[in-house]
Amino acid sequence: MDRIVYILLIIFLVLIVFWLNNFHNINTIPLNSFEIKNMEIFIGNNTYNTTIYVAATPKEQEQGYMNVSISNYSCKYKCGMLFPFTNMSYVCFWMKNTEFPIKQIWLKQINKTKNYTIYSIVKIANALPYNTTPICAYGSAVLEIPSQYNINGLNVSKISNKTIFKIN
């Protein structure tokens, strides 16, 4: 009898651990519901083109890259995400449920037309997986790019304060 109780207790504990590890996936917004925009990156005389997801709503911004690698394996190292704000704002980001390193780039809007927005860089930070320490700065947007992402020949590590971004 004791052996059965012991086995049931172990099964119960395993189920609780499994549930806790997957709890953050319950209300995940599907990545394909985020808006997709074209982005040009200007470094010196070179231009690099890619697409990014836009986290425009408060719910999308709350989720961000969280659970991306779980819900969309193809995006794990191949997608950028933009978090636009209505004004220059002091914002903080952390990596609680993100399982890969991300370069977080705080942007300042320097020009906007009806067709595109141009940003310069305010701050660049390297965010580590599962880290709950906030990384904060002022910006009118934050761009998150996986640290291992290679954008059409541009290694993300080459992005510097002289980089300009144009988002259509």
XYZ file of N, CA and C in Angstrom:
504
model
N 0.823 -1.205 0.000
C 0.000 0.000 0.000
C 0.863 1.264 0.000
N 1.916 1.258 0.840
C 2.805 2.422 0.891
C 3.465 2.679 -0.456
N 3.768 1.600 -1.148
C 4.425 1.734 -2.459
C 3.495 2.426 -3.457
N 2.226 2.115 -3.454
C 1.251 2.731 -4.360
C 1.100 4.220 -4.046
N 1.024 4.561 -2.785
C 0.921 5.968 -2.389
C 2.168 6.722 -2.823
N 3.311 6.128 -2.656
C 4.575 6.745 -3.056
C 4.613 6.980 -4.567
N 4.185 5.997 -5.344
C 4.167 6.132 -6.812
C 3.176 7.208 -7.234
N 1.998 7.224 -6.618
C 1.008 8.253 -6.952
C 1.513 9.652 -6.599
N 2.217 9.765 -5.487
C 2.783 11.052 -5.086
C 3.818 11.524 -6.094
N 4.649 10.633 -6.558
C 5.660 10.999 -7.568
C 4.980 11.429 -8.863
N 3.973 10.694 -9.297
C 3.246 11.066 -10.519
C 2.606 12.438 -10.353
N 1.999 12.672 -9.205
C 1.382 13.965 -8.930
C 2.413 15.093 -8.994
N 3.569 14.908 -8.385
C 4.617 15.934 -8.393
C 5.144 16.185 -9.797
N 5.308 15.123 -10.583
C 5.762 15.282 -11.969
C 4.743 16.089 -12.769
N 3.478 15.804 -12.581
C 2.425 16.559 -13.282
C 2.416 18.029 -12.874
N 2.623 18.315 -11.614
C 2.670 19.708 -11.153
C 3.859 20.433 -11.776
N 5.021 19.811 -11.784
C 6.208 20.431 -12.395
C 5.967 20.675 -13.878
N 5.404 19.692 -14.572
C 5.111 19.861 -15.997
C 4.137 21.016 -16.213
N 3.096 21.090 -15.409
C 2.110 22.167 -15.541
C 2.747 23.525 -15.283
N 3.581 23.643 -14.255
C 4.235 24.915 -13.947
C 5.176 25.347 -15.058
N 5.888 24.403 -15.656
C 6.807 24.737 -16.751
C 6.088 25.190 -18.003
N 4.851 24.771 -18.167
C 4.102 25.121 -19.376
C 2.996 26.126 -19.121
N 2.848 26.603 -17.906
C 1.782 27.535 -17.551
C 1.829 28.813 -18.379
N 3.032 29.341 -18.667
C 3.157 30.603 -19.386
C 2.710 30.499 -20.839
N 2.426 29.310 -21.365
C 2.002 29.150 -22.755
C 0.490 29.272 -22.933
N -0.273 29.312 -21.847
C -1.723 29.217 -21.926
C -2.344 30.354 -22.743
N -1.961 31.593 -22.510
C -2.585 32.731 -23.181
C -1.677 33.356 -24.231
N -0.863 32.583 -24.872
C 0.065 33.098 -25.865
C -0.677 33.528 -27.124
N -0.357 34.717 -27.604
C -0.912 35.208 -28.868
C -0.124 34.540 -29.994
N -0.791 33.936 -30.969
C -0.048 33.317 -32.076
C 0.791 34.368 -32.807
N 2.014 34.015 -33.104
C 2.924 34.960 -33.744
C 2.391 35.422 -35.097
N 1.655 34.568 -35.803
C 1.139 34.957 -37.120
C 0.023 36.001 -37.041
N -0.422 36.358 -35.822
C -1.412 37.432 -35.701
C -0.751 38.805 -35.532
N 0.566 38.853 -35.307
C 1.288 40.121 -35.222
C 1.436 40.716 -36.625
N 1.414 42.039 -36.708
C 1.646 42.714 -37.988
C 3.102 42.498 -38.416
N 3.326 42.360 -39.718
C 4.684 42.189 -40.253
C 5.023 43.413 -41.088
N 6.233 43.967 -40.873
C 6.680 45.135 -41.647
C 8.063 44.869 -42.223
N 8.371 45.608 -43.298
C 9.704 45.554 -43.890
C 10.630 46.492 -43.133
N 11.882 46.086 -42.975
C 12.861 46.926 -42.289
C 14.145 46.970 -43.115
N 14.648 48.192 -43.303
C 15.955 48.388 -43.921
C 16.918 48.843 -42.833
N 18.111 48.260 -42.830
C 19.133 48.618 -41.857
C 20.290 49.231 -42.639
N 20.673 50.453 -42.258
C 21.748 51.173 -42.952
C 22.975 51.234 -42.048
N 24.063 50.627 -42.515
C 25.343 50.686 -41.809
C 26.380 51.144 -42.831
N 26.872 52.367 -42.651
C 27.795 52.934 -43.634
C 27.114 53.001 -44.984
N 27.758 52.451 -46.020
C 27.194 52.449 -47.372
C 26.381 51.188 -47.660
N 26.221 50.333 -46.674
C 25.520 49.060 -46.878
C 24.084 49.126 -46.365
N 23.184 48.450 -47.104
C 21.781 48.355 -46.720
C 21.409 46.881 -46.620
N 20.721 46.532 -45.530
C 20.274 45.162 -45.308
C 18.764 45.183 -45.133
N 18.073 44.264 -45.819
C 16.614 44.204 -45.775
C 16.144 42.951 -45.053
N 15.109 43.105 -44.260
C 14.507 41.974 -43.563
C 13.071 42.329 -43.205
N 12.368 41.408 -42.602
C 11.028 41.682 -42.101
C 11.035 41.508 -40.581
N 10.118 42.201 -39.925
C 10.002 42.120 -38.472
C 8.532 42.018 -38.084
N 8.302 41.461 -36.932
C 6.973 41.475 -36.341
C 6.831 42.756 -35.532
N 5.610 43.294 -35.483
C 5.348 44.508 -34.716
C 4.397 44.165 -33.568
N 4.868 44.411 -32.354
C 4.041 44.226 -31.160
C 3.399 45.580 -30.849
N 2.240 45.826 -31.449
C 1.628 47.155 -31.389
C 0.658 47.325 -30.224
N -0.035 46.267 -29.846
C -1.036 46.380 -28.778
C -0.379 46.107 -27.419
N -0.998 46.570 -26.340
C -0.437 46.270 -25.010
C -0.278 44.769 -24.753
N -1.227 43.959 -25.196
C -1.139 42.500 -25.001
C 0.029 41.914 -25.795
N 0.195 42.362 -27.050
C 1.332 41.893 -27.858
C 2.648 42.321 -27.230
N 2.708 43.574 -26.722
C 3.933 44.057 -26.103
C 4.234 43.314 -24.811
N 3.198 42.946 -24.085
C 3.406 42.180 -22.854
C 4.011 40.818 -23.171
N 3.558 40.203 -24.244
C 4.072 38.885 -24.632
C 5.438 39.009 -25.285
N 5.569 39.899 -26.278
C 6.836 40.058 -26.979
C 7.379 38.746 -27.491
N 8.665 38.543 -27.285
C 9.318 37.314 -27.734
C 9.041 36.138 -26.803
N 8.395 36.398 -25.669
C 8.135 35.334 -24.714
C 7.426 34.172 -25.412
N 7.939 33.024 -25.265
C 7.379 31.781 -25.811
C 7.498 31.653 -27.325
N 8.213 32.563 -27.993
C 8.330 32.470 -29.450
C 8.969 31.149 -29.845
N 10.031 30.770 -29.174
C 10.713 29.539 -29.562
C 9.863 28.310 -29.278
N 8.918 28.422 -28.365
C 8.043 27.298 -28.070
C 6.907 27.232 -29.085
N 6.332 28.391 -29.432
C 5.171 28.408 -30.312
C 5.521 28.485 -31.795
N 6.741 28.903 -32.118
C 7.119 29.052 -33.529
C 8.623 28.792 -33.671
N 8.969 27.517 -33.820
C 10.381 27.147 -33.884
C 11.114 27.811 -35.043
N 10.434 28.032 -36.164
C 11.098 28.620 -37.321
C 11.514 30.067 -37.071
N 10.914 30.715 -36.068
C 11.214 32.115 -35.777
C 12.328 32.277 -34.741
N 12.722 31.205 -34.112
C 13.617 31.292 -32.957
C 14.837 32.163 -33.206
N 15.500 32.023 -34.335
C 16.703 32.819 -34.615
C 16.557 33.662 -35.882
N 15.326 33.780 -36.415
C 15.159 34.403 -37.728
C 14.185 35.562 -37.751
N 13.717 36.030 -36.596
C 12.702 37.075 -36.582
C 13.106 38.211 -35.658
N 12.828 39.422 -36.081
C 12.969 40.571 -35.204
C 11.581 41.019 -34.762
N 11.520 41.761 -33.655
C 10.234 42.259 -33.182
C 10.395 43.712 -32.746
N 9.507 44.566 -33.231
C 9.507 45.989 -32.905
C 8.382 46.280 -31.913
N 8.715 47.074 -30.890
C 7.755 47.520 -29.886
C 7.649 49.041 -30.003
N 6.718 49.564 -30.809
C 6.588 51.018 -30.962
C 5.782 51.639 -29.816
N 6.149 52.861 -29.419
C 5.429 53.598 -28.385
C 4.942 54.915 -28.981
N 3.928 55.523 -28.401
C 3.382 56.767 -28.947
C 4.319 57.943 -28.707
N 5.133 57.905 -27.667
C 6.082 58.977 -27.345
C 7.397 58.358 -26.882
N 8.408 59.206 -26.733
C 9.628 58.755 -26.065
C 9.221 58.345 -24.661
N 9.531 57.142 -24.267
C 9.106 56.610 -22.971
C 10.260 55.868 -22.311
N 10.244 55.863 -20.997
C 11.195 55.061 -20.239
C 10.565 53.689 -20.072
N 11.149 52.673 -20.698
C 10.577 51.326 -20.676
C 11.621 50.315 -20.236
N 11.136 49.242 -19.653
C 12.000 48.164 -19.187
C 11.577 46.850 -19.840
N 12.555 46.040 -20.169
C 12.318 44.714 -20.732
C 13.108 43.696 -19.928
N 12.591 42.472 -19.873
C 13.316 41.376 -19.242
C 13.034 40.119 -20.043
N 13.680 39.043 -19.677
C 13.688 37.836 -20.503
C 13.100 36.624 -19.778
N 12.154 36.829 -18.908
C 11.652 35.782 -18.022
C 11.372 34.457 -18.732
N 10.653 34.469 -19.827
C 10.284 33.225 -20.520
C 10.843 33.165 -21.940
N 11.968 33.812 -22.166
C 12.592 33.788 -23.493
C 13.838 32.931 -23.394
N 13.911 31.920 -24.246
C 14.961 30.921 -24.073
C 16.192 31.110 -24.964
N 16.325 32.267 -25.601
C 17.520 32.521 -26.400
C 17.956 33.969 -26.206
N 19.252 34.272 -26.359
C 19.730 35.645 -26.142
C 19.222 36.597 -27.218
N 18.935 37.821 -26.798
C 18.394 38.839 -27.699
C 19.193 40.125 -27.557
N 19.398 40.792 -28.678
C 19.945 42.144 -28.668
C 18.747 43.082 -28.610
N 18.682 43.895 -27.553
C 17.601 44.869 -27.396
C 18.147 46.233 -27.801
N 17.453 46.873 -28.727
C 17.919 48.146 -29.300
C 16.833 49.196 -29.076
N 17.130 50.178 -28.215
C 16.198 51.285 -27.982
C 16.381 52.285 -29.108
N 15.272 52.695 -29.709
C 15.292 53.557 -30.893
C 14.623 54.892 -30.612
N 15.087 55.908 -31.328
C 14.473 57.238 -31.288
C 13.982 57.550 -32.699
N 12.709 57.898 -32.802
C 12.147 58.255 -34.105
C 12.758 59.575 -34.549
N 13.352 59.602 -35.769
C 13.937 60.846 -36.273
C 13.199 61.393 -37.490
N 12.356 60.566 -38.102
C 11.560 61.033 -39.237
C 10.392 60.075 -39.431
N 9.232 60.629 -39.748
C 8.062 59.782 -39.986
C 7.241 60.382 -41.117
N 6.876 59.515 -42.062
C 5.941 59.891 -43.121
C 4.797 58.889 -43.060
N 3.848 59.016 -43.991
C 2.752 58.044 -43.988
C 3.228 56.664 -44.447
N 4.387 56.596 -45.126
C 4.878 55.320 -45.656
C 5.965 54.648 -44.822
N 6.700 55.406 -44.011
C 7.804 54.804 -43.271
C 8.175 55.644 -42.051
N 8.941 55.023 -41.163
C 9.494 55.694 -39.992
C 10.992 55.403 -39.960
N 11.785 56.426 -39.672
C 13.232 56.255 -39.564
C 13.631 56.445 -38.104
N 14.471 55.522 -37.616
C 14.923 55.530 -36.230
C 16.440 55.550 -36.155
N 16.941 56.217 -35.121
C 18.359 56.102 -34.762
C 18.435 55.353 -33.429
N 19.626 54.914 -33.069
C 19.799 54.101 -31.861
C 20.087 54.979 -30.649
N 19.399 54.681 -29.550
C 19.620 55.342 -28.265
C 20.497 54.465 -27.369
N 20.191 53.156 -27.330
C 20.912 52.223 -26.460
C 20.852 50.824 -27.050
N 21.922 50.063 -26.847
C 21.957 48.659 -27.247
C 22.294 47.840 -26.002
N 21.539 46.771 -25.774
C 21.801 45.895 -24.628
C 21.719 44.439 -25.070
N 22.514 43.606 -24.449
C 22.460 42.166 -24.686
C 21.668 41.530 -23.554
N 20.525 40.938 -23.887
C 19.653 40.335 -22.885
C 19.843 38.823 -22.887
N 20.014 38.272 -21.698
C 20.286 36.847 -21.552
C 19.010 36.052 -21.300
N 18.957 34.798 -21.759
C 17.759 33.974 -21.586
C 17.346 33.837 -20.124
N 16.043 33.862 -19.906
C 15.397 33.645 -18.608
C 15.806 34.638 -17.528
N 16.443 35.726 -17.896
C 16.894 36.711 -16.913
C 15.728 37.638 -16.557
N 15.464 37.793 -15.270
C 14.360 38.644 -14.834
C 14.829 40.036 -14.417
N 16.118 40.321 -14.589
C 16.631 41.655 -14.275
C 16.202 42.607 -15.390
N 15.479 43.682 -15.077
C 15.033 44.609 -16.127
C 16.200 45.365 -16.770
N 16.083 45.566 -18.071
C 16.994 46.428 -18.814
C 16.132 47.603 -19.266
N 16.495 48.824 -18.846
C 15.625 49.985 -19.049
C 16.341 51.092 -19.808
N 15.568 51.888 -20.549
C 16.095 53.073 -21.241
C 14.915 53.864 -21.813
N 15.219 55.075 -22.303
C 14.233 55.890 -23.010
C 14.262 55.534 -24.487
N 13.091 55.541 -25.106
C 13.031 55.302 -26.533
C 11.625 55.507 -27.048
N 11.500 55.697 -28.365
C 10.176 55.745 -28.968
C 9.801 54.376 -29.532
N 10.762 53.440 -29.487
C 10.518 52.054 -29.881
C 11.688 51.214 -29.370
N 11.436 49.924 -29.252
C 12.497 48.971 -28.936
C 12.439 47.884 -29.996
N 13.601 47.551 -30.539
C 13.726 46.479 -31.515
C 14.460 45.326 -30.839
N 13.874 44.146 -30.881
C 14.536 42.956 -30.353
C 14.897 42.047 -31.515
N 16.164 41.635 -31.524
C 16.669 40.752 -32.571
C 17.450 39.633 -31.888
N 17.191 38.370 -32.242
C 17.983 37.293 -31.657
C 19.478 37.527 -31.901
N 20.279 37.325 -30.878
C 21.723 37.597 -30.971
C 22.402 36.779 -32.063
N 21.860 35.604 -32.395
C 22.465 34.749 -33.418
C 21.887 34.987 -34.814
N 21.020 35.971 -34.939
C 20.361 36.254 -36.214
C 21.364 36.855 -37.189
N 21.383 36.337 -38.403
C 22.199 36.875 -39.474
C 21.226 37.437 -40.502
N 21.193 38.769 -40.640
C 20.229 39.443 -41.506
C 20.840 39.629 -42.888
N 20.553 38.697 -43.777
C 21.033 38.780 -45.159
C 22.506 39.178 -45.238
N 23.337 38.505 -44.463
C 24.773 38.779 -44.481
C 25.236 39.718 -43.378
N 24.325 40.350 -42.677
C 24.692 41.237 -41.574
C 24.607 40.468 -40.268
N 25.732 40.290 -39.608
C 25.733 39.697 -38.283
C 25.229 40.757 -37.315
N 24.308 40.408 -36.449
C 23.678 41.359 -35.539
C 24.721 42.070 -34.667
N 25.849 41.435 -34.412
C 26.887 42.061 -33.581
C 27.475 43.314 -34.232
N 27.285 43.510 -35.526
C 27.798 44.694 -36.237
C 26.927 45.936 -36.041
N 25.739 45.772 -35.497
C 24.847 46.918 -35.278
C 25.453 47.793 -34.188
N 25.580 49.090 -34.502
C 26.186 50.027 -33.547
C 25.335 51.288 -33.454
N 25.791 52.248 -32.665
C 25.052 53.507 -32.501
C 24.966 54.318 -33.786
N 25.741 53.972 -34.800
C 25.690 54.698 -36.091
C 24.702 54.060 -37.061
N 24.059 52.975 -36.660
C 23.095 52.265 -37.511
C 21.780 53.033 -37.557
N 21.176 53.083 -38.753
C 19.873 53.720 -38.963
C 18.887 52.632 -39.437
N 17.663 52.697 -38.924
C 16.627 51.739 -39.296
C 15.478 52.472 -39.980
N 15.011 51.913 -41.102
C 13.837 52.446 -41.807
C 12.800 51.328 -41.835
N 11.621 51.626 -41.283
C 10.574 50.600 -41.206
C 9.363 51.064 -41.998
N 8.961 50.229 -42.972
C 7.836 50.551 -43.852
C 6.567 49.902 -43.338
